[in-house]
XYZ file of C-alpha atoms in Angstrom:
309
model
C -23.374 11.798 -21.502
C -23.103 8.728 -19.182
C -26.538 7.770 -17.848
C -26.093 4.331 -16.154
C -24.924 4.472 -12.557
C -21.273 3.525 -12.173
C -20.754 1.312 -9.093
C -17.386 1.734 -7.300
C -16.464 -1.193 -5.054
C -14.438 -0.593 -1.913
C -13.728 -1.798 1.595
C -15.711 -0.168 4.347
C -13.006 1.489 6.467
C -12.951 5.274 6.720
C -9.756 5.377 4.639
C -11.153 3.092 1.930
C -14.312 5.162 1.727
C -12.238 8.344 1.459
C -10.337 6.753 -1.402
C -13.520 5.721 -3.140
C -14.952 9.248 -2.629
C -11.771 10.731 -4.162
C -12.174 8.505 -7.166
C -15.799 9.575 -7.567
C -14.908 13.267 -7.196
C -12.189 13.009 -9.905
C -14.617 11.185 -12.244
C -17.300 13.760 -11.594
C -14.955 16.632 -12.416
C -13.456 14.932 -15.430
C -16.808 14.144 -17.058
C -19.037 16.900 -15.610
C -21.286 14.314 -13.923
C -23.364 14.618 -10.778
C -22.679 12.607 -7.660
C -25.814 10.567 -8.407
C -24.048 9.104 -11.434
C -21.983 7.015 -9.091
C -22.636 4.556 -6.329
C -20.077 3.502 -3.705
C -20.542 -0.189 -2.830
C -18.955 -1.393 0.361
C -17.737 -5.007 0.409
C -16.373 -6.657 3.516
C -13.137 -8.524 2.785
C -11.294 -11.394 4.581
C -8.623 -8.964 5.660
C -11.284 -6.868 7.436
C -12.741 -9.933 9.225
C -9.332 -11.382 10.400
C -8.164 -9.334 13.304
C -6.558 -11.898 15.656
C -3.337 -12.609 13.689
C -0.926 -11.066 11.210
C -2.160 -11.129 7.592
C 1.149 -12.898 6.643
C -0.077 -15.936 8.600
C -3.628 -15.756 7.095
C -2.865 -15.636 3.426
C -1.226 -12.302 2.544
C -2.130 -9.434 0.279
C -5.165 -10.902 -1.525
C -7.165 -10.979 1.664
C -8.036 -7.258 1.120
C -9.007 -7.625 -2.554
C -10.450 -11.039 -3.356
C -14.119 -10.374 -2.378
C -14.038 -7.091 -4.218
C -12.532 -8.714 -7.259
C -15.218 -11.447 -7.212
C -17.905 -8.708 -7.149
C -16.192 -7.170 -10.172
C -16.119 -10.465 -11.996
C -19.807 -11.123 -11.084
C -20.845 -7.708 -12.433
C -22.062 -6.445 -9.066
C -19.662 -3.482 -9.305
C -18.136 -1.663 -12.326
C -14.751 -0.775 -10.942
C -12.797 -1.239 -7.700
C -10.782 1.349 -5.850
C -7.812 -0.236 -3.980
C -4.784 0.860 -2.025
C -2.050 -0.156 -4.455
C 0.111 -1.623 -1.755
C -2.718 -4.176 -1.024
C -2.746 -5.452 -4.663
C -1.194 -8.817 -5.414
C 1.112 -8.808 -8.441
C -0.969 -11.564 -10.215
C -4.614 -10.572 -10.775
C -7.555 -12.887 -11.398
C -8.198 -13.789 -14.999
C -10.419 -11.200 -16.666
C -9.298 -8.268 -14.474
C -6.719 -5.496 -14.937
C -5.513 -2.351 -13.288
C -6.706 0.342 -15.676
C -5.606 3.515 -13.905
C -3.694 5.043 -10.999
C -4.702 8.273 -9.326
C -1.957 10.795 -8.592
C 0.133 9.558 -5.750
C -0.052 11.000 -2.248
C 2.859 11.349 0.237
C 4.648 7.937 0.315
C 6.246 8.397 3.738
C 5.474 6.644 7.013
C 4.842 8.597 10.228
C 5.553 7.717 13.838
C 2.860 8.308 16.420
C 4.060 8.151 20.043
C 2.147 8.289 23.308
C 4.806 10.394 25.090
C 7.718 10.819 22.702
C 7.989 12.380 19.282
C 10.493 9.990 17.605
C 11.291 6.316 17.489
C 14.807 7.171 18.706
C 13.337 8.686 21.916
C 11.439 5.564 22.931
C 12.579 4.057 26.238
C 14.730 0.881 26.055
C 12.575 -2.169 25.573
C 9.394 -0.116 24.835
C 6.571 -1.731 22.848
C 5.784 -0.557 19.351
C 2.693 -1.840 17.632
C 2.467 -2.557 13.862
C 0.814 -5.160 11.665
C 3.393 -4.641 8.885
C 6.418 -6.982 8.593
C 8.204 -4.191 6.622
C 7.711 -1.669 9.386
C 8.676 -4.271 12.041
C 11.919 -5.073 10.208
C 12.830 -1.371 9.637
C 12.036 -0.485 13.269
C 14.213 -3.345 14.586
C 16.945 -2.332 12.197
C 16.934 1.117 13.899
C 16.158 -0.055 17.430
C 16.746 -3.779 18.019
C 15.966 -3.334 21.690
C 12.267 -2.562 21.084
C 9.453 -5.025 21.507
C 7.360 -5.005 18.332
C 3.896 -6.443 18.732
C 0.905 -7.030 16.387
C -1.325 -3.967 15.911
C -4.264 -4.698 13.600
C -7.305 -2.542 12.739
C -8.101 0.671 10.865
C -6.482 4.012 11.634
C -8.991 4.942 14.332
C -8.705 1.499 16.025
C -4.900 1.787 16.114
C -4.978 5.275 17.586
C -7.422 4.069 20.241
C -5.130 1.169 21.156
C -2.277 3.651 21.554
C -4.349 5.831 23.832
C -5.206 2.717 25.865
C -1.545 1.960 26.414
C -1.372 -1.231 24.374
C 1.879 0.190 22.940
C 4.126 3.234 23.309
C 4.094 3.990 19.607
C 2.910 2.943 16.203
C 3.543 3.709 12.504
C 1.030 4.682 9.830
C 1.148 5.921 6.273
C 1.119 9.705 5.891
C -1.026 9.311 2.753
C -3.829 7.694 4.717
C -3.711 10.352 7.379
C -3.862 13.092 4.762
C -6.852 11.486 3.045
C -8.568 11.375 6.433
C -7.440 14.945 7.202
C -5.685 13.562 10.289
C -1.985 14.363 9.538
C -1.954 16.354 12.802
C -1.782 13.113 14.783
C 1.736 12.320 13.410
C 4.492 12.866 15.954
C 7.201 12.731 13.358
C 7.715 11.863 9.709
C 10.094 9.061 8.784
C 12.875 9.765 6.265
C 12.077 7.550 3.252
C 15.730 6.884 2.543
C 16.330 5.387 5.985
C 12.818 4.036 6.355
C 11.634 3.233 2.821
C 7.847 2.889 2.155
C 5.852 -0.129 1.044
C 5.856 -0.630 -2.633
C 2.728 1.101 -3.930
C 2.215 3.134 -0.750
C 0.208 6.286 -1.218
C -1.296 5.349 -4.602
C -4.953 4.468 -5.381
C -5.340 2.014 -8.221
C -8.557 1.325 -10.142
C -9.319 -2.227 -11.219
C -11.766 -3.113 -13.961
C -12.956 -5.961 -16.168
C -10.786 -6.490 -19.260
C -12.732 -5.369 -22.317
C -15.208 -3.079 -20.411
C -14.707 -0.161 -22.738
C -17.449 1.962 -21.109
C -15.738 1.977 -17.685
C -12.196 2.091 -19.052
C -12.948 5.144 -21.158
C -14.341 6.903 -18.098
C -11.341 6.200 -15.881
C -8.721 6.896 -18.574
C -9.491 10.560 -17.981
C -8.168 10.476 -14.420
C -5.185 8.180 -14.958
C -1.959 9.798 -13.703
C 0.838 8.759 -16.076
C 3.818 9.460 -13.788
C 2.235 7.469 -10.934
C 1.487 4.702 -13.328
C 5.108 4.536 -14.423
C 6.347 4.500 -10.799
C 3.927 1.771 -9.771
C 4.728 -0.300 -12.882
C 8.345 -0.303 -11.723
C 7.596 -1.087 -8.131
C 5.149 -3.850 -8.993
C 7.683 -5.399 -11.371
C 10.243 -5.440 -8.623
C 7.733 -7.052 -6.252
C 6.720 -9.637 -8.895
C 10.254 -10.880 -9.262
C 10.520 -11.354 -5.437
C 7.064 -13.047 -5.419
C 5.826 -10.274 -3.077
C 5.409 -12.704 -0.185
C 3.916 -11.064 2.895
C 6.452 -13.129 4.913
C 9.380 -11.230 3.379
C 9.792 -7.597 4.332
C 10.216 -5.635 1.043
C 10.390 -1.869 0.692
C 11.158 0.577 -2.034
C 10.145 3.510 -4.146
C 10.320 4.701 -7.744
C 10.541 8.442 -8.412
C 9.718 9.976 -11.737
C 11.657 13.087 -12.855
C 10.547 14.205 -16.251
C 11.116 11.286 -18.600
C 13.511 9.546 -16.152
C 12.803 7.094 -13.380
C 14.943 6.304 -10.222
C 14.218 3.234 -8.222
C 15.563 2.057 -4.850
C 14.539 -1.191 -3.213
C 15.310 -3.153 -0.111
C 14.649 -6.643 1.315
C 15.137 -7.437 4.991
C 14.904 -10.265 7.452
C 11.891 -9.856 9.795
C 14.192 -9.050 12.691
C 15.973 -6.318 10.753
C 19.378 -7.891 11.266
C 20.104 -8.306 7.570
C 19.177 -6.048 4.693
C 20.046 -5.852 1.020
C 19.564 -2.711 -1.011
C 19.400 -2.183 -4.723
C 18.896 0.753 -7.133
C 18.281 1.374 -10.790
C 17.437 4.175 -13.163
C 16.608 4.853 -16.750
C 13.879 6.101 -19.013
C 10.369 6.111 -17.477
C 9.155 4.208 -20.515
C 11.383 1.294 -19.326
C 9.789 1.224 -15.860
C 8.866 -2.462 -15.957
C 12.295 -3.560 -17.113
C 14.067 -1.478 -14.479
C 11.938 -2.838 -11.686
C 12.352 -6.477 -12.928
C 16.093 -6.104 -13.229
C 16.361 -4.617 -9.782
C 14.381 -7.519 -8.358
C 16.621 -10.066 -10.104
C 19.799 -8.333 -8.879
C 18.651 -8.077 -5.253
C 17.613 -11.728 -5.334
C 21.047 -12.696 -6.581
C 22.659 -10.414 -4.032
C 20.742 -11.748 -1.061
C 20.790 -15.381 -2.343
C 17.767 -17.656 -2.684
C 18.304 -19.038 0.867
C 17.482 -15.572 2.200
C 13.977 -15.724 0.815
C 13.455 -19.456 1.426
C 14.114 -18.734 5.129
C 10.972 -16.645 5.383
C 8.665 -17.900 2.568
């Protein structure tokens, strides 16, 4: 039986803490361990500190992970629980993603002050979001809207909405469900018309390479189908460099031993979009994602990405 306390590193937002608590609960159940066998260690990241500008201008995805990863490398924590959509495609030397928890709802939701749907917003209304993907998809649907920066955790964004900073915003359904706040959603976006972020809804667990003690613990809660889907999505992202300055969306769906992938790249103003799809055996997830990335890059042309990188 495990006796040493396992330290789980996480950001300090309510959602991040809920994800770490879910990780702990799954480990407790899988190994019949008490809560005291685990410690949740809160680490403040650059992404949490920077609130005055879009993350795409401040350095991108790694801003939510690098301090946590340094703690992992230094041995201050034993594993890190991350939102998969925050993870860069290239990890620091010595670290690996060892497990994915079963994926939650991948869809985005719209939350409006006075209307239920994006389509019902008045002409020229302001919608707040910190996501370039959501900005591009909104402007693709409603080019008349004014999209402004909306940073902060879920509670902060809802408070800004109440204060009239914007007439609407978008959040991930997965996060609301983990916070038991899905009731605040005004409407749920159709993922075919409004595809999610790659990795959205999935918690990933990062560990030190070669740490057999921790890896053997989390192997028991690894969800294979989610892992295959995320392998495909992250391979797609890796081919496109995953720049936070290029809106990229998509989703891989596992059906038995098959995988279906659909992806999209857009200009930030939503005026141009290129879609791609692929399918095959789930065991070929990485190849399917990589090939889809290469095909959409060829389809859009390198100048499309250079314009925003």
